[in-house]
Structure formats: C-alpha cells, structure tokens
Amino acid sequence: MTFTREIKIAPSILSADFADFGREITAIESQGADWVHVDVMDGHFVPNLTFGPPAVKAFRPHVKTVMDVHLMIAPVDPYINAYADAGADILTAHLEAGPHIHRTLQAIRAAGMKAGLALNPGTPAEAAAHLMDMVDLICVMTVNPGFGGQSFIDMTGKVRQLRGMIGDRPVHIQIDGGVTPTTAPLVAAAGADVLVAGSAVFKGGSVSDPAPYGANIAAIRAAANAALA
C-alpha cells in the first residue's frame, strides 16, 4: 500500500448480497472500488451481528485491492491475530472499545497490519491526540455504528481538527456513514481521503448488472474531487 491523499472509495460489503460475496467483491473492484470495507460487528459493542474471522478469510481471495476491516467489537485484543490470519490489510479498532488503546494499536501493527483508530460521533478529536504516531488511519464515524443506511452526522469540524493534528504524517482520514455525492464534498474539503459507502454504492446494481456500482462510485469520487479543485 503506497500512501497517497488522493480520494479513495471503499464500498462497504455490508450492503452487498450476502449470498454472493465473492462475485460482489469482484464486481465493485471491477467498477472502480479502491478498497473493500468489511464491517465486523459483535452484537455487544454495537447492536448488530455480522462477520467473524472465517467469513473475512473467505472474502480474502476475492479482494485484489485493499481489505479494510473495521472492528465494531469489544474486546478487540483477543481477536487481532485471527484477523491477521484472515488476511486483513488494515484493522481498525474503536477508541471506545477498551481501556488500553495503545496496546491494541501496537498489537495490530505487530501482527503485520496497518492500524486504524475509529472515533464515534460523540468522541472528540482530542481523544486521538496522543495516538497520532501509532496509527495509519483514523476513521471518523458520521453515524452511530451498528447499521447501514443511516443519515449523515456532520463531523466536518472534527475532520479538520484531525487533519491539523496529523500534519505531514502518512495517516489516512476515513469517513464511515452516510457518504453520498452530497456529503462527500463536505468531508473531502475538510481533509478526508477514504470514503466508505454502502447503500450509496450498491443501490440500483447487482452482480449481473454491476454498471450502476461503477456509476455510483464515480459520482461519489467526482463530487469529492470537485471540492478539492
């Protein structure tokens, strides 16, 4: 993974056809996805239950770009090696998921993955101030985590703060929740470079008709880039 601040679109397969993940992943990548975002939920840290390490391992052979695994689970530490073995390129843990986030981030990197740090809408940017040298990505939640299809919560002020705190470090700012061609320019202008989108990418398409995926990805990317012009 070569670091760049160019806009990257990371479709969330939480919005894909659950009976056909392999072909869905191939479809979104062929239609321009930069990363593949995998939402792991435990029914405890968030009120939903999705994938575990065996599912992520099954996705891995189909992902040719970057497999971006977002853990919405608590605790995190006992499962880090399992997700490394499953093939995650980036593993993101929530700051709110446990009392020893330094240890968690260290363990993610020690397992050979890029370390991501997610912040819920109610968590201020300042909470990440002493973690900047331990992370490769900061995920700003623009919905309360747990379900796809929620409305965007404006976190542009937080994104700007984080961008200033990051400085010249090679740290991505990712936005997760309610990303559309309407909201993408707001966060891109504030400093975000990775946009997670679920329903906004998958709406109108299917594995047998993936062209709408490409049109949706292109629309989000164009809107974000227009804000940077």
PDB file of C-alpha atoms in Angstrom:
ATOM      1  CA  MET A   1       0.000   0.000   0.000  1.00  0.00           C
ATOM      2  CA  THR A   2       1.597   3.228  -1.178  1.00  0.00           C
ATOM      3  CA  PHE A   3       0.375   6.190   0.869  1.00  0.00           C
ATOM      4  CA  THR A   4      -1.489   8.889  -1.009  1.00  0.00           C
ATOM      5  CA  ARG A   5      -4.062  11.522  -0.108  1.00  0.00           C
ATOM      6  CA  GLU A   6      -5.990  11.021  -3.331  1.00  0.00           C
ATOM      7  CA  ILE A   7      -9.681  10.274  -2.783  1.00  0.00           C
ATOM      8  CA  LYS A   8     -10.314   6.555  -2.307  1.00  0.00           C
ATOM      9  CA  ILE A   9     -13.753   4.922  -2.361  1.00  0.00           C
ATOM     10  CA  ALA A  10     -14.179   1.930  -0.052  1.00  0.00           C
ATOM     11  CA  PRO A  11     -17.547   0.223  -0.618  1.00  0.00           C
ATOM     12  CA  SER A  12     -18.908  -1.496   2.484  1.00  0.00           C
ATOM     13  CA  ILE A  13     -19.940  -5.048   1.687  1.00  0.00           C
ATOM     14  CA  LEU A  14     -22.479  -4.805   4.491  1.00  0.00           C
ATOM     15  CA  SER A  15     -24.728  -3.535   1.680  1.00  0.00           C
ATOM     16  CA  ALA A  16     -23.830  -6.356  -0.736  1.00  0.00           C
ATOM     17  CA  ASP A  17     -25.803  -9.517  -1.487  1.00  0.00           C
ATOM     18  CA  PHE A  18     -24.967 -11.744   1.484  1.00  0.00           C
ATOM     19  CA  ALA A  19     -25.489 -14.866  -0.637  1.00  0.00           C
ATOM     20  CA  ASP A  20     -22.893 -13.816  -3.225  1.00  0.00           C
ATOM     21  CA  PHE A  21     -20.000 -12.009  -1.544  1.00  0.00           C
ATOM     22  CA  GLY A  22     -17.269 -13.336  -3.833  1.00  0.00           C
ATOM     23  CA  ARG A  23     -18.872 -12.040  -7.002  1.00  0.00           C
ATOM     24  CA  GLU A  24     -19.978  -8.822  -5.290  1.00  0.00           C
ATOM     25  CA  ILE A  25     -16.366  -8.063  -4.307  1.00  0.00           C
ATOM     26  CA  THR A  26     -15.180  -8.772  -7.854  1.00  0.00           C
ATOM     27  CA  ALA A  27     -17.958  -6.540  -9.202  1.00  0.00           C
ATOM     28  CA  ILE A  28     -17.183  -3.489  -7.062  1.00  0.00           C
ATOM     29  CA  GLU A  29     -13.456  -3.761  -7.742  1.00  0.00           C
ATOM     30  CA  SER A  30     -14.045  -4.046 -11.478  1.00  0.00           C
ATOM     31  CA  GLN A  31     -16.236  -0.944 -11.228  1.00  0.00           C
ATOM     32  CA  GLY A  32     -13.590   1.212  -9.588  1.00  0.00           C
ATOM     33  CA  ALA A  33     -13.528   0.476  -5.849  1.00  0.00           C
ATOM     34  CA  ASP A  34     -10.152   1.363  -4.345  1.00  0.00           C
ATOM     35  CA  TRP A  35     -10.574  -0.601  -1.106  1.00  0.00           C
ATOM     36  CA  VAL A  36     -13.093  -3.178   0.164  1.00  0.00           C
ATOM     37  CA  HIS A  37     -14.525  -2.271   3.576  1.00  0.00           C
ATOM     38  CA  VAL A  38     -15.615  -5.113   5.873  1.00  0.00           C
ATOM     39  CA  ASP A  39     -17.766  -4.216   8.893  1.00  0.00           C
ATOM     40  CA  VAL A  40     -17.312  -6.651  11.782  1.00  0.00           C
ATOM     41  CA  MET A  41     -19.977  -6.323  14.491  1.00  0.00           C
ATOM     42  CA  ASP A  42     -20.431  -8.404  17.629  1.00  0.00           C
ATOM     43  CA  GLY A  43     -23.953  -7.630  18.861  1.00  0.00           C
ATOM     44  CA  HIS A  44     -22.331  -6.291  22.045  1.00  0.00           C
ATOM     45  CA  PHE A  45     -20.292  -3.175  21.258  1.00  0.00           C
ATOM     46  CA  VAL A  46     -22.897  -2.342  18.597  1.00  0.00           C
ATOM     47  CA  PRO A  47     -26.486  -3.610  18.273  1.00  0.00           C
ATOM     48  CA  ASN A  48     -25.881  -5.792  15.242  1.00  0.00           C
ATOM     49  CA  LEU A  49     -24.068  -9.015  14.369  1.00  0.00           C
ATOM     50  CA  THR A  50     -22.201  -9.522  11.107  1.00  0.00           C
ATOM     51  CA  PHE A  51     -18.935 -11.275  10.202  1.00  0.00           C
ATOM     52  CA  GLY A  52     -16.218 -13.138  12.075  1.00  0.00           C
ATOM     53  CA  PRO A  53     -12.696 -14.247  11.106  1.00  0.00           C
ATOM     54  CA  PRO A  54     -13.835 -17.250   8.990  1.00  0.00           C
ATOM     55  CA  ALA A  55     -16.007 -15.014   6.803  1.00  0.00           C
ATOM     56  CA  VAL A  56     -13.213 -12.450   6.433  1.00  0.00           C
ATOM     57  CA  LYS A  57     -10.816 -15.249   5.471  1.00  0.00           C
ATOM     58  CA  ALA A  58     -13.323 -16.399   2.844  1.00  0.00           C
ATOM     59  CA  PHE A  59     -13.521 -12.869   1.407  1.00  0.00           C
ATOM     60  CA  ARG A  60      -9.741 -12.512   1.165  1.00  0.00           C
ATOM     61  CA  PRO A  61      -9.075 -14.455  -2.084  1.00  0.00           C
ATOM     62  CA  HIS A  62     -11.615 -12.277  -3.886  1.00  0.00           C
ATOM     63  CA  VAL A  63     -10.120  -8.953  -2.735  1.00  0.00           C
ATOM     64  CA  LYS A  64      -7.414  -7.754  -5.127  1.00  0.00           C
ATOM     65  CA  THR A  65      -7.193  -4.201  -3.767  1.00  0.00           C
ATOM     66  CA  VAL A  66      -7.065  -3.474  -0.010  1.00  0.00           C
ATOM     67  CA  MET A  67      -9.127  -5.353   2.578  1.00  0.00           C
ATOM     68  CA  ASP A  68     -10.071  -2.757   5.155  1.00  0.00           C
ATOM     69  CA  VAL A  69     -11.535  -4.480   8.231  1.00  0.00           C
ATOM     70  CA  HIS A  70     -13.429  -2.314  10.727  1.00  0.00           C
ATOM     71  CA  LEU A  71     -13.911  -3.975  14.107  1.00  0.00           C
ATOM     72  CA  MET A  72     -17.005  -2.787  15.928  1.00  0.00           C
ATOM     73  CA  ILE A  73     -16.362  -5.267  18.713  1.00  0.00           C
ATOM     74  CA  ALA A  74     -15.244  -5.305  22.328  1.00  0.00           C
ATOM     75  CA  PRO A  75     -12.856  -6.585  23.453  1.00  0.00           C
ATOM     76  CA  VAL A  76     -10.560  -6.328  20.432  1.00  0.00           C
ATOM     77  CA  ASP A  77      -7.206  -7.698  21.558  1.00  0.00           C
ATOM     78  CA  PRO A  78      -8.092 -11.427  21.710  1.00  0.00           C
ATOM     79  CA  TYR A  79      -9.120 -11.367  18.038  1.00  0.00           C
ATOM     80  CA  ILE A  80      -6.270  -9.375  16.453  1.00  0.00           C
ATOM     81  CA  ASN A  81      -4.247 -12.411  15.377  1.00  0.00           C
ATOM     82  CA  ALA A  82      -7.338 -14.100  13.960  1.00  0.00           C
ATOM     83  CA  TYR A  83      -7.995 -11.148  11.649  1.00  0.00           C
ATOM     84  CA  ALA A  84      -4.316 -11.017  10.701  1.00  0.00           C
ATOM     85  CA  ASP A  85      -4.524 -14.707   9.782  1.00  0.00           C
ATOM     86  CA  ALA A  86      -7.717 -13.976   7.834  1.00  0.00           C
ATOM     87  CA  GLY A  87      -5.758 -11.544   5.661  1.00  0.00           C
ATOM     88  CA  ALA A  88      -6.818  -8.063   6.757  1.00  0.00           C
ATOM     89  CA  ASP A  89      -4.576  -5.336   5.328  1.00  0.00           C
ATOM     90  CA  ILE A  90      -5.925  -2.674   7.684  1.00  0.00           C
ATOM     91  CA  LEU A  91      -7.505  -3.448  11.048  1.00  0.00           C
ATOM     92  CA  THR A  92      -9.433  -0.635  12.699  1.00  0.00           C
ATOM     93  CA  ALA A  93     -10.408  -0.682  16.364  1.00  0.00           C
ATOM     94  CA  HIS A  94     -12.653   1.763  18.194  1.00  0.00           C
ATOM     95  CA  LEU A  95     -11.082   4.008  20.779  1.00  0.00           C
ATOM     96  CA  GLU A  96     -14.206   3.390  22.878  1.00  0.00           C
ATOM     97  CA  ALA A  97     -13.894  -0.416  22.771  1.00  0.00           C
ATOM     98  CA  GLY A  98     -11.384  -0.850  25.563  1.00  0.00           C
ATOM     99  CA  PRO A  99      -9.231   0.869  28.179  1.00  0.00           C
ATOM    100  CA  HIS A 100      -5.814   0.199  26.604  1.00  0.00           C
ATOM    101  CA  ILE A 101      -5.974   1.520  23.043  1.00  0.00           C
ATOM    102  CA  HIS A 102      -2.188   1.981  22.875  1.00  0.00           C
ATOM    103  CA  ARG A 103      -1.713  -1.725  23.481  1.00  0.00           C
ATOM    104  CA  THR A 104      -4.348  -2.580  20.879  1.00  0.00           C
ATOM    105  CA  LEU A 105      -2.756  -0.409  18.187  1.00  0.00           C
ATOM    106  CA  GLN A 106       0.691  -1.802  18.975  1.00  0.00           C
ATOM    107  CA  ALA A 107      -0.631  -5.350  18.706  1.00  0.00           C
ATOM    108  CA  ILE A 108      -2.296  -4.658  15.341  1.00  0.00           C
ATOM    109  CA  ARG A 109       0.952  -3.382  13.871  1.00  0.00           C
ATOM    110  CA  ALA A 110       2.938  -6.190  15.491  1.00  0.00           C
ATOM    111  CA  ALA A 111       0.640  -8.664  13.711  1.00  0.00           C
ATOM    112  CA  GLY A 112       1.668  -7.141  10.380  1.00  0.00           C
ATOM    113  CA  MET A 113      -1.367  -4.997   9.616  1.00  0.00           C
ATOM    114  CA  LYS A 114      -1.912  -1.267   9.256  1.00  0.00           C
ATOM    115  CA  ALA A 115      -3.540   0.116  12.415  1.00  0.00           C
ATOM    116  CA  GLY A 116      -6.772   2.075  12.245  1.00  0.00           C
ATOM    117  CA  LEU A 117      -8.461   4.022  15.034  1.00  0.00           C
ATOM    118  CA  ALA A 118     -12.209   4.704  14.872  1.00  0.00           C
ATOM    119  CA  LEU A 119     -13.945   7.525  16.724  1.00  0.00           C
ATOM    120  CA  ASN A 120     -17.687   7.506  17.403  1.00  0.00           C
ATOM    121  CA  PRO A 121     -19.605  10.745  16.737  1.00  0.00           C
ATOM    122  CA  GLY A 122     -19.586  11.637  20.433  1.00  0.00           C
ATOM    123  CA  THR A 123     -15.813  11.173  20.828  1.00  0.00           C
ATOM    124  CA  PRO A 124     -13.804  14.387  20.333  1.00  0.00           C
ATOM    125  CA  ALA A 125     -10.768  14.673  18.060  1.00  0.00           C
ATOM    126  CA  GLU A 126      -8.636  15.482  21.106  1.00  0.00           C
ATOM    127  CA  ALA A 127      -9.038  11.890  22.293  1.00  0.00           C
ATOM    128  CA  ALA A 128      -6.705  10.828  19.472  1.00  0.00           C
ATOM    129  CA  ALA A 129      -4.064  13.499  20.122  1.00  0.00           C
ATOM    130  CA  HIS A 130      -1.542  11.150  21.760  1.00  0.00           C
ATOM    131  CA  LEU A 131      -2.081   8.319  19.279  1.00  0.00           C
ATOM    132  CA  MET A 132      -1.024  10.016  16.043  1.00  0.00           C
ATOM    133  CA  ASP A 133       2.297   8.176  15.793  1.00  0.00           C
ATOM    134  CA  MET A 134       0.646   4.808  16.394  1.00  0.00           C
ATOM    135  CA  VAL A 135      -1.977   4.866  13.645  1.00  0.00           C
ATOM    136  CA  ASP A 136      -2.076   4.566   9.866  1.00  0.00           C
ATOM    137  CA  LEU A 137      -5.748   5.565   9.584  1.00  0.00           C
ATOM    138  CA  ILE A 138      -8.323   7.441  11.631  1.00  0.00           C
ATOM    139  CA  CYS A 139     -11.923   6.511  10.921  1.00  0.00           C
ATOM    140  CA  VAL A 140     -14.389   9.277  11.736  1.00  0.00           C
ATOM    141  CA  MET A 141     -17.830   7.783  12.250  1.00  0.00           C
ATOM    142  CA  THR A 142     -20.507  10.000  10.728  1.00  0.00           C
ATOM    143  CA  VAL A 143     -23.275   7.738  12.040  1.00  0.00           C
ATOM    144  CA  ASN A 144     -23.551   5.863  15.302  1.00  0.00           C
ATOM    145  CA  PRO A 145     -22.126   2.449  14.384  1.00  0.00           C
ATOM    146  CA  GLY A 146     -24.213  -0.657  14.074  1.00  0.00           C
ATOM    147  CA  PHE A 147     -26.376  -0.394  10.977  1.00  0.00           C
ATOM    148  CA  GLY A 148     -26.042   0.609   7.339  1.00  0.00           C
ATOM    149  CA  GLY A 149     -28.254   3.176   5.642  1.00  0.00           C
ATOM    150  CA  GLN A 150     -28.245   5.785   8.425  1.00  0.00           C
ATOM    151  CA  SER A 151     -28.288   9.541   7.909  1.00  0.00           C
ATOM    152  CA  PHE A 152     -25.032  11.513   7.888  1.00  0.00           C
ATOM    153  CA  ILE A 153     -23.979  13.323  11.085  1.00  0.00           C
ATOM    154  CA  ASP A 154     -21.863  16.378  10.223  1.00  0.00           C
ATOM    155  CA  MET A 155     -18.363  15.793  11.624  1.00  0.00           C
ATOM    156  CA  THR A 156     -16.509  18.186   9.318  1.00  0.00           C
ATOM    157  CA  GLY A 157     -15.180  20.191  12.264  1.00  0.00           C
ATOM    158  CA  LYS A 158     -13.701  17.049  13.780  1.00  0.00           C
ATOM    159  CA  VAL A 159     -12.166  16.076  10.432  1.00  0.00           C
ATOM    160  CA  ARG A 160     -10.483  19.478  10.137  1.00  0.00           C
ATOM    161  CA  GLN A 161      -9.105  19.175  13.667  1.00  0.00           C
ATOM    162  CA  LEU A 162      -7.716  15.723  12.964  1.00  0.00           C
ATOM    163  CA  ARG A 163      -6.188  16.835   9.677  1.00  0.00           C
ATOM    164  CA  GLY A 164      -4.350  19.584  11.545  1.00  0.00           C
ATOM    165  CA  MET A 165      -3.181  17.150  14.225  1.00  0.00           C
ATOM    166  CA  ILE A 166      -1.917  14.670  11.636  1.00  0.00           C
ATOM    167  CA  GLY A 167       0.273  17.252   9.906  1.00  0.00           C
ATOM    168  CA  ASP A 168       2.655  15.562   7.492  1.00  0.00           C
ATOM    169  CA  ARG A 169       2.276  12.080   8.978  1.00  0.00           C
ATOM    170  CA  PRO A 170       1.171   9.390   6.487  1.00  0.00           C
ATOM    171  CA  VAL A 171      -2.193   8.872   8.176  1.00  0.00           C
ATOM    172  CA  HIS A 172      -5.439   8.466   6.237  1.00  0.00           C
ATOM    173  CA  ILE A 173      -8.682  10.062   7.406  1.00  0.00           C
ATOM    174  CA  GLN A 174     -11.602   7.784   6.638  1.00  0.00           C
ATOM    175  CA  ILE A 175     -15.295   8.708   6.768  1.00  0.00           C
ATOM    176  CA  ASP A 176     -17.801   5.973   7.573  1.00  0.00           C
ATOM    177  CA  GLY A 177     -21.537   6.597   7.495  1.00  0.00           C
ATOM    178  CA  GLY A 178     -23.982   8.354   5.229  1.00  0.00           C
ATOM    179  CA  VAL A 179     -21.463   9.067   2.454  1.00  0.00           C
ATOM    180  CA  THR A 180     -23.194  10.165  -0.777  1.00  0.00           C
ATOM    181  CA  PRO A 181     -22.353  12.567  -3.613  1.00  0.00           C
ATOM    182  CA  THR A 182     -23.947  15.248  -1.430  1.00  0.00           C
ATOM    183  CA  THR A 183     -21.908  14.619   1.737  1.00  0.00           C
ATOM    184  CA  ALA A 184     -18.620  13.521   0.131  1.00  0.00           C
ATOM    185  CA  PRO A 185     -17.541  17.071  -0.833  1.00  0.00           C
ATOM    186  CA  LEU A 186     -18.011  18.293   2.748  1.00  0.00           C
ATOM    187  CA  VAL A 187     -15.643  15.741   4.262  1.00  0.00           C
ATOM    188  CA  ALA A 188     -13.170  15.805   1.369  1.00  0.00           C
ATOM    189  CA  ALA A 189     -12.806  19.574   1.713  1.00  0.00           C
ATOM    190  CA  ALA A 190     -12.195  19.107   5.439  1.00  0.00           C
ATOM    191  CA  GLY A 191      -9.328  16.682   4.814  1.00  0.00           C
ATOM    192  CA  ALA A 192     -10.717  13.158   4.459  1.00  0.00           C
ATOM    193  CA  ASP A 193      -9.298  10.891   1.754  1.00  0.00           C
ATOM    194  CA  VAL A 194     -11.018   7.498   2.269  1.00  0.00           C
ATOM    195  CA  LEU A 195     -14.800   7.415   1.864  1.00  0.00           C
ATOM    196  CA  VAL A 196     -16.721   4.342   2.990  1.00  0.00           C
ATOM    197  CA  ALA A 197     -20.077   3.973   1.250  1.00  0.00           C
ATOM    198  CA  GLY A 198     -22.527   1.109   1.440  1.00  0.00           C
ATOM    199  CA  SER A 199     -26.036   1.688   0.174  1.00  0.00           C
ATOM    200  CA  ALA A 200     -24.845   4.667  -1.906  1.00  0.00           C
ATOM    201  CA  VAL A 201     -22.590   2.320  -3.924  1.00  0.00           C
ATOM    202  CA  PHE A 202     -24.774  -0.784  -4.150  1.00  0.00           C
ATOM    203  CA  LYS A 203     -28.123   0.878  -4.906  1.00  0.00           C
ATOM    204  CA  GLY A 204     -29.524   0.035  -8.315  1.00  0.00           C
ATOM    205  CA  GLY A 205     -26.968  -2.640  -9.229  1.00  0.00           C
ATOM    206  CA  SER A 206     -26.267  -6.337  -8.847  1.00  0.00           C
ATOM    207  CA  VAL A 207     -23.568  -8.859  -9.747  1.00  0.00           C
ATOM    208  CA  SER A 208     -25.380  -9.448 -13.033  1.00  0.00           C
ATOM    209  CA  ASP A 209     -25.690  -5.686 -13.663  1.00  0.00           C
ATOM    210  CA  PRO A 210     -22.722  -4.031 -11.930  1.00  0.00           C
ATOM    211  CA  ALA A 211     -22.606  -0.887 -14.076  1.00  0.00           C
ATOM    212  CA  PRO A 212     -24.661   1.087 -11.507  1.00  0.00           C
ATOM    213  CA  TYR A 213     -21.967   0.295  -8.915  1.00  0.00           C
ATOM    214  CA  GLY A 214     -19.436   1.978 -11.181  1.00  0.00           C
ATOM    215  CA  ALA A 215     -21.682   4.966 -11.796  1.00  0.00           C
ATOM    216  CA  ASN A 216     -22.294   5.369  -8.065  1.00  0.00           C
ATOM    217  CA  ILE A 217     -18.574   5.105  -7.218  1.00  0.00           C
ATOM    218  CA  ALA A 218     -17.706   7.585  -9.956  1.00  0.00           C
ATOM    219  CA  ALA A 219     -20.346  10.050  -8.741  1.00  0.00           C
ATOM    220  CA  ILE A 220     -19.043   9.989  -5.157  1.00  0.00           C
ATOM    221  CA  ARG A 221     -15.443  10.343  -6.341  1.00  0.00           C
ATOM    222  CA  ALA A 222     -16.250  13.194  -8.725  1.00  0.00           C
ATOM    223  CA  ALA A 223     -18.184  15.093  -6.060  1.00  0.00           C
ATOM    224  CA  ALA A 224     -15.338  14.707  -3.561  1.00  0.00           C
ATOM    225  CA  ASN A 225     -12.689  15.734  -6.078  1.00  0.00           C
ATOM    226  CA  ALA A 226     -14.722  18.751  -7.145  1.00  0.00           C
ATOM    227  CA  ALA A 227     -14.429  20.070  -3.586  1.00  0.00           C
ATOM    228  CA  LEU A 228     -10.640  19.869  -3.857  1.00  0.00           C
ATOM    229  CA  ALA A 229     -10.336  21.627  -7.197  1.00  0.00           C
TER     230      ALA A 229
END
